[in-house]
Coordinates of C-alpha atoms in Angstrom, one line a residue:
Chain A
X13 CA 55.6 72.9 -0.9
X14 CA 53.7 69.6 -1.9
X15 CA 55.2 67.8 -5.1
X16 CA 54.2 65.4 -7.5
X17 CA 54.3 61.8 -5.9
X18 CA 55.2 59.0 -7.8
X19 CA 54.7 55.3 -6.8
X20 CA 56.4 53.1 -6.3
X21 CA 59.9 54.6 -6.8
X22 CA 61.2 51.1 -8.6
X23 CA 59.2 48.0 -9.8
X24 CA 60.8 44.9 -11.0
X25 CA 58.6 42.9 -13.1
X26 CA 58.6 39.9 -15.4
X27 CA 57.6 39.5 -19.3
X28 CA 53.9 38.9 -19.6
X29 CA 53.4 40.1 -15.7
X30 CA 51.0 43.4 -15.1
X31 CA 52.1 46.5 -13.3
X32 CA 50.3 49.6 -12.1
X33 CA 52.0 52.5 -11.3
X34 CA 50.1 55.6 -9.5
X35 CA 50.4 59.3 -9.2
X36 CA 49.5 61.7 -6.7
X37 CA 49.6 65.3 -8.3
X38 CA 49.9 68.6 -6.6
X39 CA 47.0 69.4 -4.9
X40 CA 44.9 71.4 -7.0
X41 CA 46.3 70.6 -10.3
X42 CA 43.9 69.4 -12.0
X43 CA 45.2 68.0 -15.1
X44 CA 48.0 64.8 -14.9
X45 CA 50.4 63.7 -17.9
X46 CA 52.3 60.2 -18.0
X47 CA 55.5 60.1 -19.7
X48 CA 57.9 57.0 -20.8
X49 CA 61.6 57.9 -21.0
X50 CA 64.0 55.1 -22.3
X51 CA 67.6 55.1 -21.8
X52 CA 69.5 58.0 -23.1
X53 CA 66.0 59.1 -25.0
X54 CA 63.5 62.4 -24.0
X55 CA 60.5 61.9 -22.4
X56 CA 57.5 60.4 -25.1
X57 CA 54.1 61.4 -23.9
X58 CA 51.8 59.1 -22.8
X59 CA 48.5 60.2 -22.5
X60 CA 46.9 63.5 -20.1
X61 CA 44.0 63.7 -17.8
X62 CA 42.3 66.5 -17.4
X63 CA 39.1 66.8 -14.8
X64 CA 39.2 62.6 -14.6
X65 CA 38.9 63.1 -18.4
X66 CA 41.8 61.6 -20.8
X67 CA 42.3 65.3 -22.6
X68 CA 45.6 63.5 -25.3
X69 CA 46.5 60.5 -26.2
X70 CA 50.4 60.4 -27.5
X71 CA 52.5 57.2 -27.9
X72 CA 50.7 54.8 -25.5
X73 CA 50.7 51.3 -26.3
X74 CA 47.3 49.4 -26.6
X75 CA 48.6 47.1 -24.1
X76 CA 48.5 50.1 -21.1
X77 CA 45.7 52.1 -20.0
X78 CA 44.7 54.8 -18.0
X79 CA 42.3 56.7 -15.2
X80 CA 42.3 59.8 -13.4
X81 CA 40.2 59.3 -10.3
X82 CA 38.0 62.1 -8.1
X83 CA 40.5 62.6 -5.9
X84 CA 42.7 63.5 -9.6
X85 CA 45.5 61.0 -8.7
X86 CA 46.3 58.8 -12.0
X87 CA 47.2 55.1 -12.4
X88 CA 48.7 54.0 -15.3
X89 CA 48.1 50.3 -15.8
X90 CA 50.6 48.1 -18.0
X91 CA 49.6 44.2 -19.1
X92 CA 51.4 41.6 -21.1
X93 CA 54.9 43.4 -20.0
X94 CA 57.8 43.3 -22.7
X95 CA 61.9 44.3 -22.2
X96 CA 61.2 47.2 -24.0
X97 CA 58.9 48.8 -21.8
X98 CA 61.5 48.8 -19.3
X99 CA 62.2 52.8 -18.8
X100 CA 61.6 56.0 -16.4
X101 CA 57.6 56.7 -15.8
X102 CA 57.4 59.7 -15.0
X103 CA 53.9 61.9 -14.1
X104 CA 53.4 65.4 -14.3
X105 CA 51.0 67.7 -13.1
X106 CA 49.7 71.0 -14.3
X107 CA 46.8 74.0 -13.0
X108 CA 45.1 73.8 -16.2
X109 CA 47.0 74.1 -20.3
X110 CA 49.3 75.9 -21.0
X111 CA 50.6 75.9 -17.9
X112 CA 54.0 74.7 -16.4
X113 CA 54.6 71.0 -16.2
X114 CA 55.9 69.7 -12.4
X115 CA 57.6 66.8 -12.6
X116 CA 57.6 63.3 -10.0
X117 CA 60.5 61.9 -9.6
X118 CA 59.4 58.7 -11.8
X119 CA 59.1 54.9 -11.1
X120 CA 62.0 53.1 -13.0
X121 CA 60.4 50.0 -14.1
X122 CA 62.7 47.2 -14.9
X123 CA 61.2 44.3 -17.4
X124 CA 63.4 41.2 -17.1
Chain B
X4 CA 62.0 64.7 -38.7
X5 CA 61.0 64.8 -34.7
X6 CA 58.8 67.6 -34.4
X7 CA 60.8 69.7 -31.7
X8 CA 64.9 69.0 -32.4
X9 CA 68.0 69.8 -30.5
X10 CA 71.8 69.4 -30.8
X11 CA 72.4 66.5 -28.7
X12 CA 75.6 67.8 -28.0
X13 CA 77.7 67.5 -25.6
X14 CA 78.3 70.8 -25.0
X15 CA 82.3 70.7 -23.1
X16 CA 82.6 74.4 -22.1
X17 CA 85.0 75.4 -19.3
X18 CA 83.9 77.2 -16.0
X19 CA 82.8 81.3 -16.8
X20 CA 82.2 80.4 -20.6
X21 CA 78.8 81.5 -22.2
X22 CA 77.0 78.9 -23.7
X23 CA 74.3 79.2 -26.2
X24 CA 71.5 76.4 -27.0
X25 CA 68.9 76.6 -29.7
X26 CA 66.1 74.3 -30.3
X27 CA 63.5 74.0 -33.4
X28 CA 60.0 73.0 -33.6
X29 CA 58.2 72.0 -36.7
X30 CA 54.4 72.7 -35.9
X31 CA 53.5 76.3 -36.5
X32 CA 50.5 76.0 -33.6
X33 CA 53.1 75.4 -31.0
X34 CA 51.9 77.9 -28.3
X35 CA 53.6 77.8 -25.2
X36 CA 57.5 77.1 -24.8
X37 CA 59.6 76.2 -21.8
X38 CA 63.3 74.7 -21.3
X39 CA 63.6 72.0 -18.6
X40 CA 67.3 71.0 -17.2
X41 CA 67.3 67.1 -16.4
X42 CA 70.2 65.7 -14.4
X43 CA 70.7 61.5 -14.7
X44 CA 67.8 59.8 -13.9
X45 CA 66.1 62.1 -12.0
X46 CA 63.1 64.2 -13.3
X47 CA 63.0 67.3 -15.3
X48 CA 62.9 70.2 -13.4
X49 CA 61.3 73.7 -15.0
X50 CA 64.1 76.2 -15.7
X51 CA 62.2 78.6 -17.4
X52 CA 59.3 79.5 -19.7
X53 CA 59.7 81.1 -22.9
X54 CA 58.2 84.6 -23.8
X55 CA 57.5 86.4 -27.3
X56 CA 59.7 89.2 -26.0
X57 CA 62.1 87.5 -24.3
X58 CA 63.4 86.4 -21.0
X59 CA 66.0 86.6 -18.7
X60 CA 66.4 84.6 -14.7
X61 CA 69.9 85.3 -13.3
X62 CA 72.5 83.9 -15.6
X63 CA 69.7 82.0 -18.2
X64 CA 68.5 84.1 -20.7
X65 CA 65.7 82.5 -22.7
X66 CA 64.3 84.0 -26.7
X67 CA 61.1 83.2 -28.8
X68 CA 61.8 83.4 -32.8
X69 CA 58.2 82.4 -34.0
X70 CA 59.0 83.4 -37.3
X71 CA 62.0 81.0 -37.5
X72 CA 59.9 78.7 -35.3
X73 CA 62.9 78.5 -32.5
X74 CA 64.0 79.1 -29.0
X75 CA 67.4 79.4 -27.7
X76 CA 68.9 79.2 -24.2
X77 CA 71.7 81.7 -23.1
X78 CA 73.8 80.5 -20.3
X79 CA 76.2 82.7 -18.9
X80 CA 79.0 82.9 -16.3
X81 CA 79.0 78.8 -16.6
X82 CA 79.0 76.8 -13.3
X83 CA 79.8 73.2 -12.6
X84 CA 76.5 73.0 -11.6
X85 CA 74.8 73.6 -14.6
X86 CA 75.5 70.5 -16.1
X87 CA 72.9 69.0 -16.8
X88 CA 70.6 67.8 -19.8
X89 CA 68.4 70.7 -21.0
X90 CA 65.0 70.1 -22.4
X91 CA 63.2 72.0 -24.7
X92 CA 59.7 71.9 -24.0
X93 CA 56.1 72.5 -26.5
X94 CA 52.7 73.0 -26.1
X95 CA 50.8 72.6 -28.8
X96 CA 48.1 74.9 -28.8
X97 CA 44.6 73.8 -27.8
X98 CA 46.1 70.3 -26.9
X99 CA 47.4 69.2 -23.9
X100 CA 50.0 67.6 -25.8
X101 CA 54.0 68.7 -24.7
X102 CA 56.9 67.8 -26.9
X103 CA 59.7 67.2 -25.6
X104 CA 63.1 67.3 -27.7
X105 CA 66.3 65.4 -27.7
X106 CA 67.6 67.3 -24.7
X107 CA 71.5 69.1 -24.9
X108 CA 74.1 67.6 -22.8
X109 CA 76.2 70.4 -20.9
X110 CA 79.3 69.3 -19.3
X111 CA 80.7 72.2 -17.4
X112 CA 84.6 71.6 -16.8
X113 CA 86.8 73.0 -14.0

């Protein structure tokens, strides 16, 4: 069965740089979720998409944005990079709320 | 206070043990409830969701105390394989917001 896809799988960036990372849900899930997990932390919700519309905002910093396109795969776009944003992204997708989260395997982004 | 709080643990239990988790949330509109198992650096994967009356999958056996606003994690017959980090999970109602807690650390020994 299709997963959640998550690209890329790694990203190395610099301070200051810009880095978009992108999410393909399961096909017809129609609402996406972007979590940041640090080391040894839980996963901090980001923000949600729901029908290409942000449905919650969590923890996201001013300095990343979002979109759910009409195809309902996400981009998550991060500017002005600092060493603390280095962590696991990780995307989710779900058939409507409540409703079980899946899981992508996550891009580990690396900020040096 | 985090608004959905687990032991940390780790939990060192030896192969066949029964191990118990329990995990509390703060916010009485939490609706829905689910634990999650994470292994290292990889993503969390749905072990089960969490019903008012209870519910069991194999060896897991999952409970729902909304009056204690809690949920515990029965694991029984322990195998190697189930360590892991496990996640407990919260929706809160009419938001598509999930809480995630601290996550227990399970270290099944032979």
């Amino acid at each position: 069965a299709a997963g959640v896809i998550q690209s890329p799988r790694h990203l190395i960036k610099e301070k200051r740089e810009t880095a978009t990372l992108k999410c393909y849900p399961i096909p017809r899930h129609d609402t996406v979720y972007w979590y940041q997990q640090g080391p040894g932390q839980d996963p901090q919700f980001l923000i949600s998409f729901y029908e290409k519309m942000q449905s919650d905002k969590g923890s996201i910093p001013d300095r990343f944005s979002a979109q759910q396109f009409s195809d309902y795969h996400s981009e998550l776009n991060m500017s002005s990079l600092e060493l603390g944003d280095s962590a696991l992204y990780f995307c989710a997708s779900s058939f409507e709320v409540p409703a079980i989260q899946y899981f992508g395997a996550g891009t580990r982004l690396s900020v040096l | 206070r985090k608004e959905v709080e687990q032991d940390p643990g780790p939990f060192n239990v030896p192969e066949g043990a029964t191990v118990a988790f329990n995990c509390t949330y703060s916010n009485s509109a939490s609706q829905s409830f689910f634990w999650y198992r994470q292994d290292c650096r990889k993503e969390p994967k749905l072990l089960m969701s969490v019903y008012s009356s209870g519910n069991e999958d194999g060896r897991f056996t999952a409970q729902l105390n909304r009056a204690s606003q809690y949920i515990s994690l029965l694991i029984r017959d322990s195998k190697l394989s189930d360590s892991a980090t496990y996640l407990c999970v919260v929706n809160i109602g009419g938001t598509y917001k999930y809480i995630f807690g601290t996550g227990t650390r399970l270290k099944v020994l032979a």
